[in-house]
Short mmCIF file of C-alpha atoms and ligand atoms in Angstrom, two decimals:
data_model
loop_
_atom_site.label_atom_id
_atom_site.label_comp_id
_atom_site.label_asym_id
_atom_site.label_seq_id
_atom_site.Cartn_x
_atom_site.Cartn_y
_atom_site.Cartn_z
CA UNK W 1 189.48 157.96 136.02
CA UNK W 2 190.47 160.47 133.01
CA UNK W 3 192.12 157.74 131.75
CA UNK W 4 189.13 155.54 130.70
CA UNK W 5 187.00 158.87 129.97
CA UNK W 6 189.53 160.10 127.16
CA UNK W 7 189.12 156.24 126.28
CA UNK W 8 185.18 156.53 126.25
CA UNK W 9 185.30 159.73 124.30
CA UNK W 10 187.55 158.22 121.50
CA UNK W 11 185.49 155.03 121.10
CA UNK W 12 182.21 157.46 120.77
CA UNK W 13 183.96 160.03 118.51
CA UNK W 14 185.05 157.09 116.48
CA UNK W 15 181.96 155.57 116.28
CA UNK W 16 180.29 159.29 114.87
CA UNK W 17 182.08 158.89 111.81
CA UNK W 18 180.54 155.83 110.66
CA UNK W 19 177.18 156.03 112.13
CA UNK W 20 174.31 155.75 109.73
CA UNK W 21 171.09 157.08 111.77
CA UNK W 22 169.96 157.37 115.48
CA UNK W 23 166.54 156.71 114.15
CA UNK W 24 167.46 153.01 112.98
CA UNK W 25 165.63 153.49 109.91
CA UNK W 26 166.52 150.25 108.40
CA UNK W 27 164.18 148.69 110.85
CA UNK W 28 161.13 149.07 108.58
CA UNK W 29 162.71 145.95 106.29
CA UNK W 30 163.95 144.38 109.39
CA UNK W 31 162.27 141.35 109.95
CA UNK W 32 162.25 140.78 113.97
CA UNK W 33 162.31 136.91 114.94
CA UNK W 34 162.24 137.46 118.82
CA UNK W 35 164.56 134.44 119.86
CA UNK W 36 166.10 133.92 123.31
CA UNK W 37 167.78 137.29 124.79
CA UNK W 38 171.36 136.36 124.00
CA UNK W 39 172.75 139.62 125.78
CA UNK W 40 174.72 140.23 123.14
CA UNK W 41 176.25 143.55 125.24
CA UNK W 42 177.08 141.43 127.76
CA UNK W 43 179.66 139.93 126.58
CA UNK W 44 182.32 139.23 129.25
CA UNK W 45 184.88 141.64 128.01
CA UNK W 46 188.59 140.61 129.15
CA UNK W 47 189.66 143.14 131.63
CA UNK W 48 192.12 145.54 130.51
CA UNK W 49 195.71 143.62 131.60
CA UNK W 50 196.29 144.68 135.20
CA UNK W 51 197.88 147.68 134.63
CA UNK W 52 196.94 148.70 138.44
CA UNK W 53 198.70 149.04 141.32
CA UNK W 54 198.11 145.46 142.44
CA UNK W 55 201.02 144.14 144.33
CA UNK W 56 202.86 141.11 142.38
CA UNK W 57 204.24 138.57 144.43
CA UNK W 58 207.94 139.17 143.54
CA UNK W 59 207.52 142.69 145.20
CA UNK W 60 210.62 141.79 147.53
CA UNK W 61 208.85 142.07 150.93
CA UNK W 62 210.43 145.29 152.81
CA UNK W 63 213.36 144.30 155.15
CA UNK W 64 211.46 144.55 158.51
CA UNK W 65 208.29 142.92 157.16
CA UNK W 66 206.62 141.31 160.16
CA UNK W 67 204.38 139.31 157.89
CA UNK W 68 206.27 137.34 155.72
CA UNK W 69 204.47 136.98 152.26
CA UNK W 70 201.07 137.63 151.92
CA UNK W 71 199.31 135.81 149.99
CA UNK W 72 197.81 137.39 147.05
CA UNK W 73 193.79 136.82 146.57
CA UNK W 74 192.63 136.86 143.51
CA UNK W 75 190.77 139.89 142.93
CA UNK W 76 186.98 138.67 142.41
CA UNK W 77 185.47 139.19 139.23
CA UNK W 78 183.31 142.00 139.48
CA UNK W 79 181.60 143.14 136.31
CA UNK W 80 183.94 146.28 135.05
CA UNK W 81 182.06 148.45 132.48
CA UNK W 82 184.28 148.49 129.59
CA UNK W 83 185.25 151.38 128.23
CA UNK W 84 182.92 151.29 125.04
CA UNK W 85 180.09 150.37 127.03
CA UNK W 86 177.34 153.35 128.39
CA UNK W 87 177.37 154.05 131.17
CA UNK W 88 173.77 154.59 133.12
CA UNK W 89 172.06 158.26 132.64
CA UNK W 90 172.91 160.67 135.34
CA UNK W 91 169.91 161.70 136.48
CA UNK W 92 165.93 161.07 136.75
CA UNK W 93 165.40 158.91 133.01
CA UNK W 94 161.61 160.53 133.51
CA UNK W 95 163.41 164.23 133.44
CA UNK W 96 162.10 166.23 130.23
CA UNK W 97 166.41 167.18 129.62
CA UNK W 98 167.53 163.52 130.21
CA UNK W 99 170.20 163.12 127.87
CA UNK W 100 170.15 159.36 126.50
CA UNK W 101 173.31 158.97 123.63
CA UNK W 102 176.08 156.12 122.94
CA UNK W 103 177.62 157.19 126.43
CA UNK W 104 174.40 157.23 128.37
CA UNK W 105 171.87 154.31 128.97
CA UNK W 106 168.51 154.51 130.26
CA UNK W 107 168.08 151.95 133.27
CA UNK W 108 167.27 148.14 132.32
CA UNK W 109 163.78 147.66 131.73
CA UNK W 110 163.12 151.68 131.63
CA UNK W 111 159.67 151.87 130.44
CA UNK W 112 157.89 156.13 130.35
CA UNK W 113 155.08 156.12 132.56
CA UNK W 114 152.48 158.68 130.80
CA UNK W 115 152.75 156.75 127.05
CA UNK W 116 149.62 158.21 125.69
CA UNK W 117 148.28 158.02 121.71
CA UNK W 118 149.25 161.52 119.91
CA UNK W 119 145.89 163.14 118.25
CA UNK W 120 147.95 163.06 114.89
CA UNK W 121 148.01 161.63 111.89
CA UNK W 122 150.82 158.98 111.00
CA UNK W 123 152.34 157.67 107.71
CA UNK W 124 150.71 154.38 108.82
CA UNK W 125 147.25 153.01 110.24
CA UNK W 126 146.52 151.38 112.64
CA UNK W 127 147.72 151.07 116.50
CA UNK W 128 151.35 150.53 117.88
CA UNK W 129 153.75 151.49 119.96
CA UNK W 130 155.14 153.61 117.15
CA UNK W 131 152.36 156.48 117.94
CA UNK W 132 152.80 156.73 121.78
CA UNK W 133 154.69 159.37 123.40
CA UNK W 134 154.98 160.78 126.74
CA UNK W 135 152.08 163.04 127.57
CA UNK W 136 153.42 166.50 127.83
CA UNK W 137 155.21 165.46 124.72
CA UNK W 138 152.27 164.37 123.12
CA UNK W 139 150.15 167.44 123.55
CA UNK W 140 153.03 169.54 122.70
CA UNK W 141 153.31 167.65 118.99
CA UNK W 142 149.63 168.13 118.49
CA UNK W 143 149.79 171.62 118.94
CA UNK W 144 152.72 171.93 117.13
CA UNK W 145 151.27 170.12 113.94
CA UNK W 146 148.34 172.21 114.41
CA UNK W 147 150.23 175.43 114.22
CA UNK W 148 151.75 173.48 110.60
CA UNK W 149 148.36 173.35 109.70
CA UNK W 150 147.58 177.23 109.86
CA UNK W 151 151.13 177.59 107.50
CA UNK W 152 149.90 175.36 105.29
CA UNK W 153 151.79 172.47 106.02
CA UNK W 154 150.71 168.85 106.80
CA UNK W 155 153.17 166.70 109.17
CA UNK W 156 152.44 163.86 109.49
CA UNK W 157 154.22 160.95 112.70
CA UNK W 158 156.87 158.07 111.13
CA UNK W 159 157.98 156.97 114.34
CA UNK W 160 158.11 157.70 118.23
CA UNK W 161 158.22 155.86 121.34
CA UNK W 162 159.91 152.19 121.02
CA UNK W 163 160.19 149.80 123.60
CA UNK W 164 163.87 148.54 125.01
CA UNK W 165 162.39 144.87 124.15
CA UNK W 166 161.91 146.29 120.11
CA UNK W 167 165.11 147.68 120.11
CA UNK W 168 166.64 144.70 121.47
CA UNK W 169 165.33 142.39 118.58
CA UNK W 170 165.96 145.07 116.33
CA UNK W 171 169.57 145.31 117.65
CA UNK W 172 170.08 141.54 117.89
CA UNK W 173 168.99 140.96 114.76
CA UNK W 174 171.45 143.16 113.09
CA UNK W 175 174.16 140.91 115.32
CA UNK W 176 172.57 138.17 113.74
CA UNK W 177 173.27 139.52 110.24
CA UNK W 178 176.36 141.79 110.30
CA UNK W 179 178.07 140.47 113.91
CA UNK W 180 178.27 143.11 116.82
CA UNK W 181 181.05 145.30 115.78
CA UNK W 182 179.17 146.40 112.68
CA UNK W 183 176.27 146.05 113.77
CA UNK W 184 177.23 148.69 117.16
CA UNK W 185 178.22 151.25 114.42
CA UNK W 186 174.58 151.63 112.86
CA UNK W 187 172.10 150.68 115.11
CA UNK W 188 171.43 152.04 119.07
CA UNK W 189 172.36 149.47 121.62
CA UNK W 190 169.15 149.00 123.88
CA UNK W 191 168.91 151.52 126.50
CA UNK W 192 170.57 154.28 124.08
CA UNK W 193 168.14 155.11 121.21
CA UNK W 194 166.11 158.07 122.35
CA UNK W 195 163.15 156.79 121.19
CA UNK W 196 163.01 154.65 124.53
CA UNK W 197 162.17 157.96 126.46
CA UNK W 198 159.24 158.10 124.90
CA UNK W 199 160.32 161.75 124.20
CA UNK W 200 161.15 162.21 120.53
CA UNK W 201 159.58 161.46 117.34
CA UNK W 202 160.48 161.11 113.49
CA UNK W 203 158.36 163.26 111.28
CA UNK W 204 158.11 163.41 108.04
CA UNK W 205 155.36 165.39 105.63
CA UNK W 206 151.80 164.18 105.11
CA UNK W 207 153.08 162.06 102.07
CA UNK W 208 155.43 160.68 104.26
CA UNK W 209 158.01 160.91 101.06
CA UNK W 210 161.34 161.05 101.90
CA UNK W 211 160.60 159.81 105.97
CA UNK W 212 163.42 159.75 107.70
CA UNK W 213 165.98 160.15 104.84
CA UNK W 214 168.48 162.61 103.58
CA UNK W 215 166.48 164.27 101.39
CA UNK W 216 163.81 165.09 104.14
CA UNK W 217 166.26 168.00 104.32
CA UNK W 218 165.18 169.62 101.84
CA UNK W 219 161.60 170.04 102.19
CA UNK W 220 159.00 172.81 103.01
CA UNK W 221 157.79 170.82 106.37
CA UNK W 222 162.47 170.36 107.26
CA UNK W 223 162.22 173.85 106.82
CA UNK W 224 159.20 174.62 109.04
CA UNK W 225 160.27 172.68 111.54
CA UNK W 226 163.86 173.82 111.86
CA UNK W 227 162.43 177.16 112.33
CA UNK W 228 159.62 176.49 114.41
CA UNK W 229 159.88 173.30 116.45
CA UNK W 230 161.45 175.02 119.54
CA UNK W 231 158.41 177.30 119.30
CA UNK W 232 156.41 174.13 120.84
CA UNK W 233 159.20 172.68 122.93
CA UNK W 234 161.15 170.13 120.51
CA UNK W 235 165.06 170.42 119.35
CA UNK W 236 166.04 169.05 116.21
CA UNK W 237 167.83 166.79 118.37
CA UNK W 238 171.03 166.03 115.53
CA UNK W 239 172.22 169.11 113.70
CA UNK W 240 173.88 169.51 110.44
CA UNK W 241 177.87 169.41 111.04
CA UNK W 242 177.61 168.32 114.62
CA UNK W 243 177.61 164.99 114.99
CA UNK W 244 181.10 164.37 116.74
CA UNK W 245 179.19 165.89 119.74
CA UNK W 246 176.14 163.92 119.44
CA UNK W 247 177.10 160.66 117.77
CA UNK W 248 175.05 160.96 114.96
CA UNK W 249 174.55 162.35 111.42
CA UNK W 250 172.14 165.27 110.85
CA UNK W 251 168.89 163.82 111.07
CA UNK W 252 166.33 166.84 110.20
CA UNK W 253 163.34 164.81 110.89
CA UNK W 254 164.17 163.42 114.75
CA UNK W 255 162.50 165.70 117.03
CA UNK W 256 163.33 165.35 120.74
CA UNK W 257 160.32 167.18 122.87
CA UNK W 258 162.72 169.40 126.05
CA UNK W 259 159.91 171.68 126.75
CA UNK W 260 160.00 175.30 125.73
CA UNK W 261 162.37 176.87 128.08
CA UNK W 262 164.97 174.78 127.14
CA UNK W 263 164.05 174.26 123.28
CA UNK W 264 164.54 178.17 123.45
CA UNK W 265 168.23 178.41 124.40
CA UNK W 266 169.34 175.23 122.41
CA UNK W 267 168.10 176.53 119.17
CA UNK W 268 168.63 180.01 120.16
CA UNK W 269 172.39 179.60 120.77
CA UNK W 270 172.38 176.95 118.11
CA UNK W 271 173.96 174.60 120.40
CA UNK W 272 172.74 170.57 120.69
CA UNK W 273 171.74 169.04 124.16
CA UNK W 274 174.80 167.73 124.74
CA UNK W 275 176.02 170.93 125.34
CA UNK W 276 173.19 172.34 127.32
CA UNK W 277 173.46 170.06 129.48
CA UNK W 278 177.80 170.37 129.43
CA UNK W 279 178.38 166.45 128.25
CA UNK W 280 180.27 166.78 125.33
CA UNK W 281 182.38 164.39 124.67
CA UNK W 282 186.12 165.69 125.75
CA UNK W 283 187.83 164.75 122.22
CA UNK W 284 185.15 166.68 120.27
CA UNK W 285 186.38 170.07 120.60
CA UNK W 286 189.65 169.32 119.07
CA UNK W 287 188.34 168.19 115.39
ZN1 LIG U 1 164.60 159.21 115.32
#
């Protein structure tokens, strides 16, 4: 099927260009009015026009054809995947290297199943599913704000795990305001955002001033983290001046916990996960 891989890889490399933020950031205004699940993905896409090798029924029947004509059965309609939707992660969605992007889904209803409450301060009070991460993941943030701490820095959480039923709203909502094209080219369809994993986290200073913007860049705790995060197991998981491989702009504040090993060679060979893990999307090597 290169065919409708080149065609996946051109509708994701497309989408990169426009993309806005893997974090959805705009979902602080975002005012979710849970309505109905319209399954606004599942819209029954018309099949690309039978391009296969189905028979038509003016194939003149071959001279010695003991069965006259045969009549042709409609083919049933089987849900096809088209070619801009994800397609389900390959491998176990509780792996620490799962790689969850605009090709790859996590399973319907994927929920993490060690969600625990980091031991770290937040830009905001109070409990919600904003704090939780996966455990390992957890204990490896709190260490790794502690070792902040000792350089004199103060990070502080803006956002980790989020459900598939937030992102949904969240999602649905923006197909509410903007319709689905527009809406597919800055926010995470449900299933893709890898906040779902419960395995990465936005972080911003103490302050929480600039959270999860541009200029986050240019602070002392972007700075600390680029160089240390790997240190405790976490990728910056978007990289300046790579985002036809990952989908998405540089985001220096989205941290995505891999454990150590791994953290090591991504940001040793300055390479993204996509590559680790050999997924890049075929078109982006040629831009
Ligand atoms: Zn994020």
């Amino acid at each position: 099927m290169q065919h409708s891989k080149t065609t996946l890889a051109a509708v994701f490399f497309g989408l990169s260009v426009t993309l806005l933020s893997g974090c959805d950031i705009l979902n602080n205004s975002a005012q979710p009015t849970p309505k109905p699940a319209t399954e606004a993905n599942q819209t029954p896409t018309v099949p690309p026009s039978s391009s296969q090798e189905t028979p038509s029924s003016q194939t003149p029947a071959a001279p010695d054809a003991e069965q006259p004509s045969t009549t042709i059965e409609p083919t049933p309609a089987t849900p096809q995947p088209s070619a801009n939707e994800p397609k389900e992660v390959d491998g176990d969605p509780d792996s620490l290297s799962i790689l969850v992007n605009k090709q790859y889904k996590l399973p319907d209803h994927f929920k993490p199943a060690d969600l625990v409450d980091p031991n770290v301060p937040f830009i905001f009070k109070g409990k919600s599913e904003k704090r939780m991460m996966r455990k390992e993941a957890a204990e490896a943030l709190e260490k790794m704000f502690a070792g902040a701490k000792k350089d004199g820095i103060q990070l502080a959480g803006v956002s980790a795990y989020r459900s598939e039923a937030t992102q949904r709203v969240l999602f649905e909502n923006y197909v509410k305001k903007d319709g689905e094209e527009a809406a597919r080219k800055y926010s995470a369809l449900p299933g893709t955002s890898e906040h779902e994993t419960g395995l990465a986290i936005d972080v911003s200073g103490s302050t929480g001033a600039c959270a999860a913007q541009d200029c986050f860049g240019d602070t002392k705790e972007a700075a600390w983290l680029a160089k240390h995060a790997a240190e405790y197991g976490f990728i910056i998981r978007y990289p300046e001046g790579k985002d036809s491989i990952t989908g998405y702009q540089y985001e220096p504040w989205h941290l995505r916990y891999v454990g150590n090993q791994i953290a090591g060679e991504i940001s040793g060979k300055n390479i993204t996960l996509e590559e680790y893990l050999n997924a890049v999307p075929a078109t982006a090597s040629a831009n």
